[in-house]
Tab-separated table of C-alpha atoms in Angstrom:
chain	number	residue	atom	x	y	z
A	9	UNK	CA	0.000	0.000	0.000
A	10	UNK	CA	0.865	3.233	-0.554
A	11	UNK	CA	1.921	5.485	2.582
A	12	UNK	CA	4.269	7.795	4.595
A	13	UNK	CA	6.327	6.104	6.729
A	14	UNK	CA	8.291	7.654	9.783
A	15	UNK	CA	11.507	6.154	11.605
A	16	UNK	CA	11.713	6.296	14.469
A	17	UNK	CA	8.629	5.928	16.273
A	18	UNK	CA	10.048	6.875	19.580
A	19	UNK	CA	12.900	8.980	19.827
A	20	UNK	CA	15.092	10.152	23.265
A	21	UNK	CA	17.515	12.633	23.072
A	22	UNK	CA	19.608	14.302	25.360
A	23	UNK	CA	19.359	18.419	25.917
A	24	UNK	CA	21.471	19.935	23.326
A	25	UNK	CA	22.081	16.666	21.304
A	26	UNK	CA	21.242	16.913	17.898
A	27	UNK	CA	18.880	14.515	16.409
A	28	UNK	CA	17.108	13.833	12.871
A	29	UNK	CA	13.966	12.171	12.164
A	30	UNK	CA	13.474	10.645	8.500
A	31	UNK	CA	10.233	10.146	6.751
A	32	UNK	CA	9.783	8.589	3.320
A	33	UNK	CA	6.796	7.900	1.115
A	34	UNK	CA	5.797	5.598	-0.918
A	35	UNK	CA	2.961	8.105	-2.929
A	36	UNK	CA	5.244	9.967	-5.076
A	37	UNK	CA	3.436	12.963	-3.927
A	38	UNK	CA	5.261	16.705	-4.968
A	39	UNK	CA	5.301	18.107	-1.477
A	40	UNK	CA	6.357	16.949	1.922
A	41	UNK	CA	5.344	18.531	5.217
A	42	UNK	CA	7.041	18.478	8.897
A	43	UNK	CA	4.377	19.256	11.927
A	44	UNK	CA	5.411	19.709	15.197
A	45	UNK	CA	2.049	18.660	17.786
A	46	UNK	CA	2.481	19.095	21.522
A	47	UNK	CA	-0.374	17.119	23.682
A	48	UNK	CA	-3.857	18.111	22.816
A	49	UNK	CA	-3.438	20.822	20.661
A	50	UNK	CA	-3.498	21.349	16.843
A	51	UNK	CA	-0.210	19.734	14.813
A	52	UNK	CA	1.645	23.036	13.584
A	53	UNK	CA	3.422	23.170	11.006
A	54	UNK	CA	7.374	24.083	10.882
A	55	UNK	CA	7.905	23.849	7.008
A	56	UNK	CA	6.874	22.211	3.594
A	57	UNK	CA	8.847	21.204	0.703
A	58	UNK	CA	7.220	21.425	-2.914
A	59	UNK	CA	9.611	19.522	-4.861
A	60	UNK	CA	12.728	21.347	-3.883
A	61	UNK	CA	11.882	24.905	-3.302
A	62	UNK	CA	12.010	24.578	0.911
A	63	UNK	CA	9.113	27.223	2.552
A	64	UNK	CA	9.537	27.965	5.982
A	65	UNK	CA	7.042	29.562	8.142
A	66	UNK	CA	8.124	32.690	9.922
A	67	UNK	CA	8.155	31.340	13.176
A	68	UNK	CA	9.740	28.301	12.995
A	69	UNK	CA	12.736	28.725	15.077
A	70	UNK	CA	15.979	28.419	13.440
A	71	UNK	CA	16.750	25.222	15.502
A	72	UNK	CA	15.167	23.169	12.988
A	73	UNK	CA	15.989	22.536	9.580
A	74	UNK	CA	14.968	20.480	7.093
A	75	UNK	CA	16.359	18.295	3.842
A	76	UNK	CA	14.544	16.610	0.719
A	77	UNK	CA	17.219	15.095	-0.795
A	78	UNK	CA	15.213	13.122	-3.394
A	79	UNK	CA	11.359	12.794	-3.884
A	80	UNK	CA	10.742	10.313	-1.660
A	81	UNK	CA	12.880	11.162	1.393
A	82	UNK	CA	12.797	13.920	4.143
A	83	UNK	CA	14.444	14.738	7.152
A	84	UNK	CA	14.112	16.895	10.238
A	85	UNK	CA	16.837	18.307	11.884
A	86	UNK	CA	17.110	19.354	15.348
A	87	UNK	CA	20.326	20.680	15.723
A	88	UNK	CA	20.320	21.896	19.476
A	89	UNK	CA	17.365	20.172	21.027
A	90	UNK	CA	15.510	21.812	24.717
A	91	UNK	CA	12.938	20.735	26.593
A	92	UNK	CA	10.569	22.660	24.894
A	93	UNK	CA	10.774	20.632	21.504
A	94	UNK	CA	9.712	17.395	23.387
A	95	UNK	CA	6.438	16.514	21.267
A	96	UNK	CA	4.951	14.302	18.409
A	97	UNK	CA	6.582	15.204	14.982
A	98	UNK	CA	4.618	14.180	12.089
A	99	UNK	CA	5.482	14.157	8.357
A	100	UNK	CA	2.728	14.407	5.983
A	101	UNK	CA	2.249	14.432	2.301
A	102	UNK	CA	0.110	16.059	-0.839
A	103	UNK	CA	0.076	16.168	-4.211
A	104	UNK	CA	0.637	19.835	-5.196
A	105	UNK	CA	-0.991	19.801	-8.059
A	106	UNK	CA	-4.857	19.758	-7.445
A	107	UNK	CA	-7.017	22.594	-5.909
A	108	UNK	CA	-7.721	21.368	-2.887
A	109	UNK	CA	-4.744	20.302	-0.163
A	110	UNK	CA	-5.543	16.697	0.737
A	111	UNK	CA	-2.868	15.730	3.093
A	112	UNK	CA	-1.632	11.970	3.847
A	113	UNK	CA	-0.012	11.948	7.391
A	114	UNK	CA	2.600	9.560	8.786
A	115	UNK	CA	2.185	7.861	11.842
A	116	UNK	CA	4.832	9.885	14.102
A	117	UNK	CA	7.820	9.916	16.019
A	118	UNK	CA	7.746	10.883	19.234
A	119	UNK	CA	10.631	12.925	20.669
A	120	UNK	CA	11.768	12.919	24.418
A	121	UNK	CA	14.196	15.423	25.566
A	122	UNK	CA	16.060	14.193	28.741
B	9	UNK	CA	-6.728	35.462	6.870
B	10	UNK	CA	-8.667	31.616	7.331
B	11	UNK	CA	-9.540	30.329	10.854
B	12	UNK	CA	-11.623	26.882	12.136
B	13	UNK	CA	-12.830	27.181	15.415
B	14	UNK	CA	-14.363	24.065	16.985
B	15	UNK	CA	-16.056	24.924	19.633
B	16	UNK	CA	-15.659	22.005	22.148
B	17	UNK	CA	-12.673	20.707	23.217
B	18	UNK	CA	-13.968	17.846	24.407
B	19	UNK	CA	-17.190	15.869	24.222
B	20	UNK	CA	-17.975	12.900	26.581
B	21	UNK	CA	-20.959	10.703	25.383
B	22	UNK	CA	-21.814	6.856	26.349
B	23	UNK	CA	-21.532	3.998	23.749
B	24	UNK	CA	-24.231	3.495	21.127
B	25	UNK	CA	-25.617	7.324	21.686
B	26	UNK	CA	-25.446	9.966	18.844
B	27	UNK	CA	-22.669	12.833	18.658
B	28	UNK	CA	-22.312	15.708	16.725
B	29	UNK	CA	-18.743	17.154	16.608
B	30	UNK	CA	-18.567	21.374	15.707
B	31	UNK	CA	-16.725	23.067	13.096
B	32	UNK	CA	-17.351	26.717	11.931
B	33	UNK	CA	-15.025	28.253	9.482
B	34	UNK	CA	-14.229	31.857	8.777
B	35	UNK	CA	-13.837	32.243	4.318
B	36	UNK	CA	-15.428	34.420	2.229
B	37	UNK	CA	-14.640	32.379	-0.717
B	38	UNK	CA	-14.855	28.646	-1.485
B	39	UNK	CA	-13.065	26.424	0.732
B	40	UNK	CA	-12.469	22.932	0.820
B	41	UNK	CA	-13.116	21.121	4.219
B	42	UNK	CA	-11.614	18.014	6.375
B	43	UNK	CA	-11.955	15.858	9.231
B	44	UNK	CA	-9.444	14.072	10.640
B	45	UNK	CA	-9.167	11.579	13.387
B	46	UNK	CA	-5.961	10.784	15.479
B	47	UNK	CA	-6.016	7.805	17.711
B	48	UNK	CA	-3.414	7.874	20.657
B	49	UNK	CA	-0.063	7.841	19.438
B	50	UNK	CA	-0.721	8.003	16.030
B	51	UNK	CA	-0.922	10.390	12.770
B	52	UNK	CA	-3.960	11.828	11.228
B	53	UNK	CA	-6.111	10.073	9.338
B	54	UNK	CA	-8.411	11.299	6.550
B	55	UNK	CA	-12.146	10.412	8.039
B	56	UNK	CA	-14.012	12.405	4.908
B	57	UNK	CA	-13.533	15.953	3.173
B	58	UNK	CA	-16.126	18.150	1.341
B	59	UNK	CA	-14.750	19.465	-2.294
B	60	UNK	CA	-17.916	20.250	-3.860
B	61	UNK	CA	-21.665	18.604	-4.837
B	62	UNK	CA	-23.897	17.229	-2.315
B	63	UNK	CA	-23.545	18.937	1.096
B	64	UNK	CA	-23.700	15.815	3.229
B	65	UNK	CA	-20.488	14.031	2.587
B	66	UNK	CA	-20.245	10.419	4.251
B	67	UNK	CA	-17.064	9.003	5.585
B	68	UNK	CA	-15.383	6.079	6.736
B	69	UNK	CA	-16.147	4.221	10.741
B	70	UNK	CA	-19.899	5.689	10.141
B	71	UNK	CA	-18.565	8.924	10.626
B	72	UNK	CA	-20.754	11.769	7.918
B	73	UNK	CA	-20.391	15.455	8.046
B	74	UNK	CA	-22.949	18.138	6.582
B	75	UNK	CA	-21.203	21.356	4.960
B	76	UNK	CA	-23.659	24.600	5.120
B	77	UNK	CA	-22.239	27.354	3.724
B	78	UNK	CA	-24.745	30.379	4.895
B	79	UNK	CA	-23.566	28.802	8.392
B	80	UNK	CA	-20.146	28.791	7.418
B	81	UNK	CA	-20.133	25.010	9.131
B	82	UNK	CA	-19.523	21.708	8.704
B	83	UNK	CA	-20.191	19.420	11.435
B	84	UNK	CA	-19.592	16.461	11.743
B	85	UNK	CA	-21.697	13.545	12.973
B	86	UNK	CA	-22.280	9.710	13.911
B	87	UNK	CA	-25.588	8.251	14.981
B	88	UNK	CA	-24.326	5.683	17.578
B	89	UNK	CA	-20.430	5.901	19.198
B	90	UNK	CA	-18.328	2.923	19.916
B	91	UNK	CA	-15.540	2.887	22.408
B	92	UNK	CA	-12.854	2.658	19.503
B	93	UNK	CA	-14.112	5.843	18.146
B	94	UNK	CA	-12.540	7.457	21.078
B	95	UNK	CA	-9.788	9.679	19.616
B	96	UNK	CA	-8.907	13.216	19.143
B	97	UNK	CA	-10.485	14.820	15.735
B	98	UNK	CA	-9.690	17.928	14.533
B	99	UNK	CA	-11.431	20.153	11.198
B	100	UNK	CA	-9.456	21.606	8.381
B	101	UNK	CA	-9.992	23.829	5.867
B	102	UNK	CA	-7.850	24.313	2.587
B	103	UNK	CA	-8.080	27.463	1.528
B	104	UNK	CA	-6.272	26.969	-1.467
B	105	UNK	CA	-2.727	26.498	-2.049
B	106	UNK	CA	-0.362	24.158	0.105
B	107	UNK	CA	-0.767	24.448	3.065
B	108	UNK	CA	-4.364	23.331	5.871
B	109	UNK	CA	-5.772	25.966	8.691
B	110	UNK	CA	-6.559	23.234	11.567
B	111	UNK	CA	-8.843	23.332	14.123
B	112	UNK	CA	-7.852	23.197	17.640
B	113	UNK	CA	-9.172	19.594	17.708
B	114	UNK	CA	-12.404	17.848	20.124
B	115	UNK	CA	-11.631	15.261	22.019
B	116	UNK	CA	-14.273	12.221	21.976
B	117	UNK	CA	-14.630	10.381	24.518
B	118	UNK	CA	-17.095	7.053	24.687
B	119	UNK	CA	-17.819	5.843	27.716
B	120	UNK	CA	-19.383	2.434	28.190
């Protein structure tokens, strides 16, 4: 089946360790998303990719960064992590190129910050 | 700029009763409009959308949502809750473009 994977599921880090999260997808879709959700609120979104043209929303801190080094991979990159970025990241997908924004989410990997 | 507002956070009803789920949306031009469901630990998944045609859209789990534009709503609904349909669900709107305006998401919770 198609989908959007995410590795890991569960990830611990240490304060200030960097650490990268990887999604892939199997739906050749044009443009990849990273969300950052904390518990019981909305997922918000840090940045999108449409193809290779990166977009990054104005208040994403500059702590995290982002590669699409092919269609089907992308990465999130914490480079200094705090206790503050503990939360569920989730990747999700579209197509680009319809009207409408239809988005295929991955299942999550949930960071701990020690 | 486009906002959802669902207006309860949380919504506790008992197995095998009806719910109804909010979702109002601010646009002043056509929109296109989601519900998603996220179970514990998990990503979103895609319960139904509204693009265009008949207002009452049905969806997977028995879920079905009704769009009314003059109301600027589109709630959604299932006529009898099971315990697995306890999750978090949250209403989107796509305004065009690339990116979704979420709501701030209801909690369901089925009691038995």
């Amino acid at each position: 089946d198609a989908m959007v994977i995410q590795n890991p599921r569960y990830q611990v880090t240490q304060f200030g360790k960097p650490v990268t999260l990887s999604c892939s997808q199997t739906l050749n879709h044009n443009v990849m998303y990273w969300y950052q959700q904390k518990s019981s609120q909305a997922p918000k979104l840090l940045f999108h990719y449409y193809d290779k043209d990166f977009n990054n929303e104005a208040d994403t801190p500059d702590n995290f960064q982002s590669r699409r080094p092919n269609t089907s991979f992308c990465f999130l990159d914490i480079r200094s992590p705090g206790l503050g970025d503990a939360a569920m990241y989730l990747c999700a997908t579209s197509p680009g190129d319809i009207d409408y924004n239809e988005q295929f989410f991955g299942p999550g990997t949930r960071l701990t910050v020690l | 700029a486009q906002s959802v507002t669902q207006l309860d956070s949380q919504v506790p009803v008992f197995e095998e009763a009806p719910v109804e789920l909010r979702c109002n949306y601010s646009s002043s031009v056509s929109v296109y409009l989601f519900w998603y469901v996220q179970y514990p630990n998990q990503g979103l998944q895609l319960l139904l959308k509204y693009l265009s045609g008949s207002t009452l859209v049905k969806g997977i789990n028995g879920f079905e949502a009704e769009f009314n534009k003059s109301q600027t709503s589109f709630h959604l609904r299932k006529p009898s809750v099971h315990i697995s349909d306890t999750a978090e669900y949250f209403c989107a709107v796509s305004p065009g473009g690339n990116k979704l305006v979420f709501g701030a998401g209801t909690i369901l919770r089925v009691k038995s």
